[in-house]
Tab-separated table of N, CA, C and O in Angstrom:
chain	number	residue	atom	x	y	z
A	1	UNK	N	-48.559	-122.523	132.005
A	1	UNK	CA	-49.476	-123.622	131.804
A	1	UNK	C	-48.788	-124.924	132.182
A	1	UNK	O	-47.653	-125.168	131.833
A	2	UNK	N	-49.495	-125.774	132.894
A	2	UNK	CA	-48.937	-127.056	133.328
A	2	UNK	C	-48.880	-128.037	132.160
A	2	UNK	O	-49.679	-127.966	131.237
A	3	UNK	N	-47.937	-128.934	132.239
A	3	UNK	CA	-47.843	-129.993	131.231
A	3	UNK	C	-48.986	-130.982	131.433
A	3	UNK	O	-49.558	-131.072	132.509
A	4	UNK	N	-49.323	-131.697	130.393
A	4	UNK	CA	-50.362	-132.707	130.518
A	4	UNK	C	-49.946	-133.774	131.520
A	4	UNK	O	-48.779	-134.137	131.621
A	5	UNK	N	-50.918	-134.291	132.245
A	5	UNK	CA	-50.671	-135.324	133.235
A	5	UNK	C	-50.385	-136.659	132.556
A	5	UNK	O	-49.836	-137.547	133.140
A	6	UNK	N	-50.711	-136.815	131.329
A	6	UNK	CA	-50.482	-138.062	130.627
A	6	UNK	C	-51.628	-138.402	129.699
A	6	UNK	O	-51.676	-139.484	129.144
A	7	UNK	N	-52.544	-137.475	129.535
A	7	UNK	CA	-53.691	-137.696	128.671
A	7	UNK	C	-54.182	-136.363	128.134
A	7	UNK	O	-54.061	-135.340	128.817
A	8	UNK	N	-54.737	-136.330	126.937
A	8	UNK	CA	-55.285	-135.071	126.429
A	8	UNK	C	-56.574	-134.661	127.142
A	8	UNK	O	-57.081	-133.576	126.935
A	9	UNK	N	-57.111	-135.517	128.016
A	9	UNK	CA	-58.337	-135.220	128.754
A	9	UNK	C	-58.030	-134.788	130.183
A	9	UNK	O	-58.753	-135.104	131.116
A	10	UNK	N	-56.982	-134.039	130.347
A	10	UNK	CA	-56.557	-133.581	131.675
A	10	UNK	C	-57.659	-132.771	132.352
A	10	UNK	O	-58.484	-132.132	131.711
A	11	UNK	N	-57.671	-132.803	133.664
A	11	UNK	CA	-58.660	-132.070	134.457
A	11	UNK	C	-58.575	-130.571	134.219
A	11	UNK	O	-57.485	-130.033	134.091
A	12	UNK	N	-59.714	-129.916	134.216
A	12	UNK	CA	-59.772	-128.455	134.176
A	12	UNK	C	-60.005	-127.996	135.614
A	12	UNK	O	-61.144	-127.914	136.069
A	13	UNK	N	-58.934	-127.746	136.349
A	13	UNK	CA	-59.049	-127.470	137.782
A	13	UNK	C	-59.024	-125.999	138.141
A	13	UNK	O	-59.338	-125.648	139.276
A	14	UNK	N	-58.674	-125.125	137.217
A	14	UNK	CA	-58.576	-123.705	137.550
A	14	UNK	C	-59.932	-123.154	137.972
A	14	UNK	O	-60.913	-123.217	137.236
A	15	UNK	N	-60.005	-122.643	139.209
A	15	UNK	CA	-61.229	-122.075	139.741
A	15	UNK	C	-62.274	-123.103	140.146
A	15	UNK	O	-63.390	-122.748	140.524
A	16	UNK	N	-61.936	-124.373	140.079
A	16	UNK	CA	-62.890	-125.445	140.371
A	16	UNK	C	-62.820	-125.870	141.831
A	16	UNK	O	-61.792	-125.739	142.495
A	17	UNK	N	-63.932	-126.399	142.304
A	17	UNK	CA	-63.951	-127.113	143.574
A	17	UNK	C	-63.727	-128.574	143.200
A	17	UNK	O	-64.555	-129.185	142.524
A	18	UNK	N	-62.610	-129.107	143.606
A	18	UNK	CA	-62.215	-130.454	143.204
A	18	UNK	C	-62.812	-131.476	144.166
A	18	UNK	O	-62.552	-131.431	145.360
A	19	UNK	N	-63.654	-132.365	143.644
A	19	UNK	CA	-64.275	-133.424	144.444
A	19	UNK	C	-63.553	-134.734	144.183
A	19	UNK	O	-63.393	-135.150	143.044
A	20	UNK	N	-63.106	-135.372	145.251
A	20	UNK	CA	-62.431	-136.660	145.158
A	20	UNK	C	-63.036	-137.611	146.183
A	20	UNK	O	-63.274	-137.218	147.334
A	21	UNK	N	-63.281	-138.826	145.769
A	21	UNK	CA	-63.738	-139.839	146.713
A	21	UNK	C	-63.398	-141.207	146.171
A	21	UNK	O	-63.215	-141.376	144.968
A	22	UNK	N	-63.286	-142.154	147.089
A	22	UNK	CA	-62.962	-143.510	146.695
A	22	UNK	C	-63.379	-144.444	147.814
A	22	UNK	O	-63.771	-143.994	148.896
A	23	UNK	N	-63.284	-145.734	147.555
A	23	UNK	CA	-63.538	-146.740	148.580
A	23	UNK	C	-62.392	-147.732	148.575
A	23	UNK	O	-61.821	-148.043	147.516
A	24	UNK	N	-62.033	-148.183	149.759
A	24	UNK	CA	-61.018	-149.233	149.941
A	24	UNK	C	-59.685	-148.919	149.265
A	24	UNK	O	-58.998	-149.815	148.781
A	25	UNK	N	-59.321	-147.654	149.224
A	25	UNK	CA	-58.028	-147.246	148.674
A	25	UNK	C	-57.127	-146.858	149.833
A	25	UNK	O	-57.532	-146.131	150.730
A	26	UNK	N	-55.925	-147.347	149.836
A	26	UNK	CA	-54.994	-147.078	150.935
A	26	UNK	C	-54.555	-145.612	150.911
A	26	UNK	O	-54.436	-145.013	149.834
A	27	UNK	N	-54.295	-145.036	152.072
A	27	UNK	CA	-53.843	-143.640	152.121
A	27	UNK	C	-52.617	-143.355	151.260
A	27	UNK	O	-52.524	-142.297	150.649
A	28	UNK	N	-51.671	-144.292	151.172
A	28	UNK	CA	-50.501	-144.040	150.332
A	28	UNK	C	-50.900	-143.917	148.863
A	28	UNK	O	-50.248	-143.207	148.092
A	29	UNK	N	-51.977	-144.584	148.454
A	29	UNK	CA	-52.438	-144.485	147.076
A	29	UNK	C	-53.090	-143.123	146.813
A	29	UNK	O	-52.901	-142.536	145.748
A	30	UNK	N	-53.845	-142.616	147.781
A	30	UNK	CA	-54.419	-141.274	147.677
A	30	UNK	C	-53.294	-140.241	147.676
A	30	UNK	O	-53.327	-139.265	146.925
A	31	UNK	N	-52.287	-140.465	148.501
A	31	UNK	CA	-51.115	-139.592	148.537
A	31	UNK	C	-50.469	-139.534	147.157
A	31	UNK	O	-50.160	-138.460	146.636
A	32	UNK	N	-50.305	-140.676	146.530
A	32	UNK	CA	-49.686	-140.752	145.202
A	32	UNK	C	-50.524	-139.987	144.175
A	32	UNK	O	-49.990	-139.243	143.352
A	33	UNK	N	-51.838	-140.142	144.235
A	33	UNK	CA	-52.737	-139.434	143.316
A	33	UNK	C	-52.608	-137.928	143.504
A	33	UNK	O	-52.450	-137.180	142.532
A	34	UNK	N	-52.678	-137.465	144.741
A	34	UNK	CA	-52.588	-136.030	145.000
A	34	UNK	C	-51.215	-135.466	144.653
A	34	UNK	O	-51.106	-134.350	144.154
A	35	UNK	N	-50.167	-136.237	144.911
A	35	UNK	CA	-48.814	-135.799	144.539
A	35	UNK	C	-48.700	-135.623	143.030
A	35	UNK	O	-48.097	-134.659	142.555
A	36	UNK	N	-49.270	-136.548	142.266
A	36	UNK	CA	-49.229	-136.449	140.809
A	36	UNK	C	-49.945	-135.183	140.344
A	36	UNK	O	-49.438	-134.444	139.497
A	37	UNK	N	-51.130	-134.928	140.910
A	37	UNK	CA	-51.864	-133.718	140.539
A	37	UNK	C	-51.088	-132.469	140.945
A	37	UNK	O	-51.051	-131.481	140.208
A	38	UNK	N	-50.482	-132.488	142.120
A	38	UNK	CA	-49.694	-131.343	142.614
A	38	UNK	C	-48.512	-131.068	141.692
A	38	UNK	O	-48.296	-129.936	141.260
A	39	UNK	N	-47.746	-132.100	141.391
A	39	UNK	CA	-46.550	-131.937	140.564
A	39	UNK	C	-46.884	-131.535	139.126
A	39	UNK	O	-46.076	-130.904	138.459
A	40	UNK	N	-48.077	-131.892	138.661
A	40	UNK	CA	-48.504	-131.518	137.315
A	40	UNK	C	-49.110	-130.115	137.279
A	40	UNK	O	-49.544	-129.661	136.222
A	41	UNK	N	-49.152	-129.436	138.433
A	41	UNK	CA	-49.684	-128.083	138.481
A	41	UNK	C	-51.197	-128.011	138.512
A	41	UNK	O	-51.776	-126.945	138.357
A	42	UNK	N	-51.862	-129.145	138.718
A	42	UNK	CA	-53.313	-129.190	138.686
A	42	UNK	C	-53.972	-128.661	139.959
A	42	UNK	O	-55.174	-128.432	139.970
A	43	UNK	N	-53.214	-128.477	141.030
A	43	UNK	CA	-53.796	-127.991	142.283
A	43	UNK	C	-53.468	-126.528	142.554
A	43	UNK	O	-53.920	-125.965	143.550
A	44	UNK	N	-52.711	-125.921	141.666
A	44	UNK	CA	-52.248	-124.551	141.878
A	44	UNK	C	-53.365	-123.524	141.986
A	44	UNK	O	-53.252	-122.562	142.720
A	45	UNK	N	-54.435	-123.721	141.231
A	45	UNK	CA	-55.478	-122.682	141.179
A	45	UNK	C	-56.882	-123.208	141.439
A	45	UNK	O	-57.851	-122.636	140.975
A	46	UNK	N	-56.986	-124.312	142.203
A	46	UNK	CA	-58.321	-124.784	142.560
A	46	UNK	C	-58.936	-123.817	143.559
A	46	UNK	O	-58.231	-123.131	144.306
A	47	UNK	N	-60.257	-123.764	143.594
A	47	UNK	CA	-60.960	-122.895	144.533
A	47	UNK	C	-61.205	-123.594	145.863
A	47	UNK	O	-61.464	-122.943	146.876
A	48	UNK	N	-61.154	-124.918	145.875
A	48	UNK	CA	-61.371	-125.669	147.104
A	48	UNK	C	-61.379	-127.161	146.829
A	48	UNK	O	-61.299	-127.600	145.682
A	49	UNK	N	-61.464	-127.921	147.915
A	49	UNK	CA	-61.470	-129.380	147.841
A	49	UNK	C	-62.660	-129.920	148.614
A	49	UNK	O	-62.961	-129.444	149.706
A	50	UNK	N	-63.301	-130.941	148.067
A	50	UNK	CA	-64.315	-131.699	148.783
A	50	UNK	C	-63.926	-133.164	148.651
A	50	UNK	O	-63.758	-133.675	147.545
A	51	UNK	N	-63.745	-133.808	149.791
A	51	UNK	CA	-63.428	-135.232	149.825
A	51	UNK	C	-64.650	-135.982	150.323
A	51	UNK	O	-65.279	-135.589	151.301
A	52	UNK	N	-64.976	-137.074	149.651
A	52	UNK	CA	-66.103	-137.904	150.062
A	52	UNK	C	-65.802	-138.616	151.367
A	52	UNK	O	-64.802	-138.351	152.042
A	53	UNK	N	-66.651	-139.551	151.714
A	53	UNK	CA	-66.501	-140.279	152.975
A	53	UNK	C	-65.259	-141.175	152.986
A	53	UNK	O	-64.782	-141.537	154.056
A	54	UNK	N	-64.765	-141.528	151.821
A	54	UNK	CA	-63.554	-142.338	151.699
A	54	UNK	C	-63.669	-143.631	152.526
A	54	UNK	O	-62.782	-143.977	153.304
A	55	UNK	N	-64.772	-144.339	152.347
A	55	UNK	CA	-65.061	-145.556	153.100
A	55	UNK	C	-63.957	-146.597	152.954
A	55	UNK	O	-63.507	-146.888	151.847
A	56	UNK	N	-63.558	-147.137	154.071
A	56	UNK	CA	-62.561	-148.216	154.131
A	56	UNK	C	-61.214	-147.822	153.525
A	56	UNK	O	-60.470	-148.667	153.059
A	57	UNK	N	-60.895	-146.538	153.509
A	57	UNK	CA	-59.588	-146.070	153.025
A	57	UNK	C	-58.650	-145.968	154.223
A	57	UNK	O	-58.358	-144.873	154.716
A	58	UNK	N	-58.217	-147.116	154.687
A	58	UNK	CA	-57.393	-147.172	155.899
A	58	UNK	C	-56.066	-147.844	155.618
A	58	UNK	O	-55.944	-148.697	154.743
A	59	UNK	N	-55.098	-147.432	156.378
A	59	UNK	CA	-53.747	-147.955	156.294
A	59	UNK	C	-53.605	-149.124	157.260
A	59	UNK	O	-54.400	-149.267	158.200
A	60	UNK	N	-52.619	-149.938	157.082
A	60	UNK	CA	-52.306	-150.978	158.065
A	60	UNK	C	-51.978	-150.286	159.389
A	60	UNK	O	-51.267	-149.268	159.392
A	61	UNK	N	-52.474	-150.776	160.505
A	61	UNK	CA	-52.275	-150.103	161.801
A	61	UNK	C	-50.814	-149.825	162.154
A	61	UNK	O	-50.508	-148.849	162.835
A	62	UNK	N	-49.886	-150.652	161.697
A	62	UNK	CA	-48.468	-150.460	162.013
A	62	UNK	C	-47.820	-149.319	161.230
A	62	UNK	O	-46.693	-148.939	161.520
A	63	UNK	N	-48.503	-148.766	160.232
A	63	UNK	CA	-47.874	-147.743	159.403
A	63	UNK	C	-47.966	-146.347	160.003
A	63	UNK	O	-47.330	-145.434	159.503
A	64	UNK	N	-48.768	-146.153	161.016
A	64	UNK	CA	-48.701	-144.945	161.826
A	64	UNK	C	-49.277	-143.659	161.263
A	64	UNK	O	-48.996	-142.596	161.806
A	65	UNK	N	-50.030	-143.690	160.207
A	65	UNK	CA	-50.683	-142.471	159.728
A	65	UNK	C	-52.022	-142.820	159.106
A	65	UNK	O	-52.267	-143.962	158.750
A	66	UNK	N	-52.884	-141.815	159.014
A	66	UNK	CA	-54.228	-142.026	158.496
A	66	UNK	C	-54.464	-141.126	157.289
A	66	UNK	O	-53.748	-140.157	157.070
A	67	UNK	N	-55.522	-141.424	156.555
A	67	UNK	CA	-55.831	-140.679	155.339
A	67	UNK	C	-56.039	-139.186	155.607
A	67	UNK	O	-55.559	-138.352	154.848
A	68	UNK	N	-56.729	-138.849	156.670
A	68	UNK	CA	-56.976	-137.430	156.970
A	68	UNK	C	-55.669	-136.658	157.104
A	68	UNK	O	-55.570	-135.513	156.667
A	69	UNK	N	-54.645	-137.272	157.684
A	69	UNK	CA	-53.334	-136.623	157.820
A	69	UNK	C	-52.679	-136.416	156.452
A	69	UNK	O	-52.095	-135.360	156.194
A	70	UNK	N	-52.751	-137.413	155.601
A	70	UNK	CA	-52.181	-137.318	154.256
A	70	UNK	C	-52.829	-136.164	153.501
A	70	UNK	O	-52.143	-135.307	152.932
A	71	UNK	N	-54.145	-136.133	153.526
A	71	UNK	CA	-54.880	-135.088	152.815
A	71	UNK	C	-54.546	-133.718	153.385
A	71	UNK	O	-54.257	-132.777	152.638
A	72	UNK	N	-54.555	-133.593	154.694
A	72	UNK	CA	-54.261	-132.307	155.330
A	72	UNK	C	-52.876	-131.798	154.942
A	72	UNK	O	-52.699	-130.640	154.576
A	73	UNK	N	-51.884	-132.664	155.029
A	73	UNK	CA	-50.508	-132.257	154.724
A	73	UNK	C	-50.339	-131.815	153.273
A	73	UNK	O	-49.556	-130.916	152.980
A	74	UNK	N	-51.071	-132.441	152.355
A	74	UNK	CA	-50.901	-132.123	150.942
A	74	UNK	C	-51.704	-130.909	150.485
A	74	UNK	O	-51.258	-130.177	149.612
A	75	UNK	N	-52.877	-130.685	151.061
A	75	UNK	CA	-53.699	-129.581	150.556
A	75	UNK	C	-53.580	-128.303	151.378
A	75	UNK	O	-53.929	-127.240	150.887
A	76	UNK	N	-53.086	-128.391	152.600
A	76	UNK	CA	-52.942	-127.175	153.415
A	76	UNK	C	-52.126	-126.088	152.724
A	76	UNK	O	-52.517	-124.922	152.737
A	77	UNK	N	-51.006	-126.412	152.078
A	77	UNK	CA	-50.230	-125.360	151.406
A	77	UNK	C	-50.974	-124.643	150.283
A	77	UNK	O	-50.612	-123.529	149.917
A	78	UNK	N	-52.015	-125.258	149.730
A	78	UNK	CA	-52.774	-124.620	148.658
A	78	UNK	C	-53.541	-123.416	149.207
A	78	UNK	O	-53.748	-122.425	148.512
A	79	UNK	N	-53.956	-123.493	150.478
A	79	UNK	CA	-54.592	-122.353	151.143
A	79	UNK	C	-56.019	-122.060	150.710
A	79	UNK	O	-56.427	-120.905	150.670
A	80	UNK	N	-56.778	-123.100	150.381
A	80	UNK	CA	-58.177	-122.920	149.981
A	80	UNK	C	-59.059	-123.757	150.908
A	80	UNK	O	-58.579	-124.674	151.565
A	81	UNK	N	-60.365	-123.461	150.950
A	81	UNK	CA	-61.254	-124.239	151.814
A	81	UNK	C	-61.299	-125.712	151.417
A	81	UNK	O	-61.117	-126.056	150.243
A	82	UNK	N	-61.572	-126.556	152.403
A	82	UNK	CA	-61.669	-127.991	152.145
A	82	UNK	C	-62.695	-128.624	153.084
A	82	UNK	O	-62.834	-128.201	154.226
A	83	UNK	N	-63.382	-129.616	152.576
A	83	UNK	CA	-64.301	-130.441	153.364
A	83	UNK	C	-63.829	-131.882	153.277
A	83	UNK	O	-63.378	-132.332	152.226
A	84	UNK	N	-63.976	-132.597	154.357
A	84	UNK	CA	-63.610	-134.011	154.388
A	84	UNK	C	-64.803	-134.791	154.934
A	84	UNK	O	-65.403	-134.400	155.933
A	85	UNK	N	-65.165	-135.887	154.269
A	85	UNK	CA	-66.265	-136.721	154.728
A	85	UNK	C	-67.609	-136.335	154.151
A	85	UNK	O	-68.649	-136.683	154.703
A	86	UNK	N	-67.620	-135.638	153.013
A	86	UNK	CA	-68.860	-135.200	152.376
A	86	UNK	C	-69.646	-136.416	151.911
A	86	UNK	O	-69.112	-137.303	151.259
A	87	UNK	N	-70.917	-136.463	152.239
A	87	UNK	CA	-71.765	-137.597	151.857
A	87	UNK	C	-72.170	-137.483	150.397
A	87	UNK	O	-73.167	-136.858	150.062
A	88	UNK	N	-71.395	-138.080	149.551
A	88	UNK	CA	-71.686	-138.131	148.127
A	88	UNK	C	-70.904	-139.285	147.537
A	88	UNK	O	-69.931	-139.741	148.128
A	89	UNK	N	-71.312	-139.708	146.380
A	89	UNK	CA	-70.621	-140.835	145.762
A	89	UNK	C	-70.955	-142.118	146.487
A	89	UNK	O	-72.114	-142.412	146.743
A	90	UNK	N	-69.961	-142.874	146.864
A	90	UNK	CA	-70.143	-144.162	147.539
A	90	UNK	C	-70.332	-143.932	149.034
A	90	UNK	O	-69.484	-144.267	149.840
A	91	UNK	N	-71.453	-143.398	149.415
A	91	UNK	CA	-71.735	-143.087	150.808
A	91	UNK	C	-72.218	-144.320	151.554
A	91	UNK	O	-72.767	-145.244	150.951
A	92	UNK	N	-72.054	-144.304	152.857
A	92	UNK	CA	-72.564	-145.385	153.700
A	92	UNK	C	-74.083	-145.479	153.624
A	92	UNK	O	-74.659	-146.511	153.929
A	93	UNK	N	-74.756	-144.406	153.231
A	93	UNK	CA	-76.216	-144.410	153.131
A	93	UNK	C	-76.688	-144.663	151.698
A	93	UNK	O	-77.843	-144.460	151.380
A	94	UNK	N	-75.792	-145.099	150.834
A	94	UNK	CA	-76.131	-145.378	149.437
A	94	UNK	C	-75.420	-144.424	148.508
A	94	UNK	O	-74.824	-143.441	148.938
A	95	UNK	N	-75.437	-144.720	147.230
A	95	UNK	CA	-74.779	-143.853	146.251
A	95	UNK	C	-75.552	-142.543	146.126
A	95	UNK	O	-76.724	-142.545	145.771
A	96	UNK	N	-74.904	-141.445	146.426
A	96	UNK	CA	-75.513	-140.122	146.359
A	96	UNK	C	-74.860	-139.331	145.245
A	96	UNK	O	-73.664	-139.449	144.996
A	97	UNK	N	-75.648	-138.506	144.573
A	97	UNK	CA	-75.112	-137.741	143.449
A	97	UNK	C	-74.689	-136.345	143.885
A	97	UNK	O	-75.215	-135.780	144.832
A	98	UNK	N	-73.733	-135.817	143.184
A	98	UNK	CA	-73.247	-134.458	143.362
A	98	UNK	C	-73.157	-133.874	141.959
A	98	UNK	O	-72.492	-134.440	141.098
A	99	UNK	N	-73.824	-132.760	141.698
A	99	UNK	CA	-73.799	-132.225	140.328
A	99	UNK	C	-72.413	-131.692	139.958
A	99	UNK	O	-71.752	-131.056	140.775
A	100	UNK	N	-71.995	-131.950	138.756
A	100	UNK	CA	-70.720	-131.462	138.244
A	100	UNK	C	-70.975	-130.373	137.219
A	100	UNK	O	-71.954	-130.409	136.487
A	101	UNK	N	-70.089	-129.401	137.175
A	101	UNK	CA	-70.184	-128.348	136.180
A	101	UNK	C	-71.154	-127.241	136.542
A	101	UNK	O	-71.480	-126.419	135.693
A	102	UNK	N	-71.623	-127.214	137.777
A	102	UNK	CA	-72.532	-126.145	138.208
A	102	UNK	C	-71.771	-125.174	139.103
A	102	UNK	O	-70.728	-125.501	139.657
A	103	UNK	N	-72.303	-123.973	139.226
A	103	UNK	CA	-71.695	-122.997	140.139
A	103	UNK	C	-71.941	-123.452	141.563
A	103	UNK	O	-73.029	-123.908	141.915
A	104	UNK	N	-70.913	-123.332	142.395
A	104	UNK	CA	-71.005	-123.732	143.794
A	104	UNK	C	-70.107	-122.829	144.624
A	104	UNK	O	-69.216	-122.160	144.100
A	105	UNK	N	-70.368	-122.815	145.922
A	105	UNK	CA	-69.548	-122.023	146.851
A	105	UNK	C	-69.133	-122.932	148.002
A	105	UNK	O	-69.953	-123.660	148.552
A	106	UNK	N	-67.863	-122.866	148.364
A	106	UNK	CA	-67.317	-123.641	149.470
A	106	UNK	C	-66.682	-122.663	150.435
A	106	UNK	O	-65.712	-121.984	150.096
A	107	UNK	N	-67.258	-122.555	151.627
A	107	UNK	CA	-66.691	-121.683	152.649
A	107	UNK	C	-67.204	-122.098	154.015
A	107	UNK	O	-68.296	-122.647	154.136
A	108	UNK	N	-66.415	-121.851	155.021
A	108	UNK	CA	-66.788	-122.105	156.412
A	108	UNK	C	-67.384	-123.496	156.623
A	108	UNK	O	-68.378	-123.660	157.306
A	109	UNK	N	-66.781	-124.504	156.007
A	109	UNK	CA	-67.222	-125.867	156.217
A	109	UNK	C	-68.539	-126.240	155.567
A	109	UNK	O	-69.152	-127.232	155.930
A	110	UNK	N	-68.989	-125.451	154.601
A	110	UNK	CA	-70.247	-125.740	153.928
A	110	UNK	C	-70.071	-125.649	152.420
A	110	UNK	O	-69.381	-124.770	151.924
A	111	UNK	N	-70.724	-126.558	151.723
A	111	UNK	CA	-70.749	-126.548	150.262
A	111	UNK	C	-72.155	-126.182	149.842
A	111	UNK	O	-73.118	-126.867	150.198
A	112	UNK	N	-72.292	-125.092	149.115
A	112	UNK	CA	-73.586	-124.643	148.617
A	112	UNK	C	-73.611	-124.788	147.099
A	112	UNK	O	-72.735	-124.246	146.415
A	113	UNK	N	-74.591	-125.504	146.589
A	113	UNK	CA	-74.802	-125.614	145.154
A	113	UNK	C	-75.666	-124.433	144.750
A	113	UNK	O	-76.767	-124.259	145.266
A	114	UNK	N	-75.180	-123.594	143.841
A	114	UNK	CA	-75.820	-122.325	143.531
A	114	UNK	C	-76.744	-122.351	142.317
A	114	UNK	O	-77.405	-121.364	142.029
A	115	UNK	N	-76.780	-123.462	141.598
A	115	UNK	CA	-77.666	-123.557	140.446
A	115	UNK	C	-78.059	-125.003	140.208
A	115	UNK	O	-77.393	-125.917	140.685
A	116	UNK	N	-79.142	-125.189	139.484
A	116	UNK	CA	-79.611	-126.533	139.172
A	116	UNK	C	-78.652	-127.219	138.195
A	116	UNK	O	-78.038	-126.556	137.356
A	117	UNK	N	-78.562	-128.524	138.306
A	117	UNK	CA	-77.695	-129.276	137.418
A	117	UNK	C	-78.311	-129.446	136.034
A	117	UNK	O	-77.607	-129.615	135.062
A	118	UNK	N	-79.620	-129.424	135.952
A	118	UNK	CA	-80.316	-129.528	134.672
A	118	UNK	C	-81.353	-128.420	134.596
A	118	UNK	O	-81.849	-127.930	135.601
A	119	UNK	N	-81.675	-128.000	133.394
A	119	UNK	CA	-82.658	-126.933	133.222
A	119	UNK	C	-84.053	-127.483	133.098
A	119	UNK	O	-84.303	-128.567	132.757
């Protein structure tokens, strides 16, 4: 069992499809977030990753790397499916919702929601 990340409300990531998105966050900051989750053992047993559009999450041009590279390098070793640029959260077309806590399937570049979020 992994140690707590620093709060008793730590993520329940085992078997989960982990959705992450942000706006105007630098790639090094996303790198730091993912490194913290990795080192805390929170990425060991995820079923997959879905990253939002990550609007305006760009590095200074002189720094020579982009967010997609950071994400790829950190999650590739986990060996699970991943989507990048999913239209949800702070999307360019408006705030879109994504249900949490429902059964879903992530494979072959597609995210399928398998049940309703409310009854």
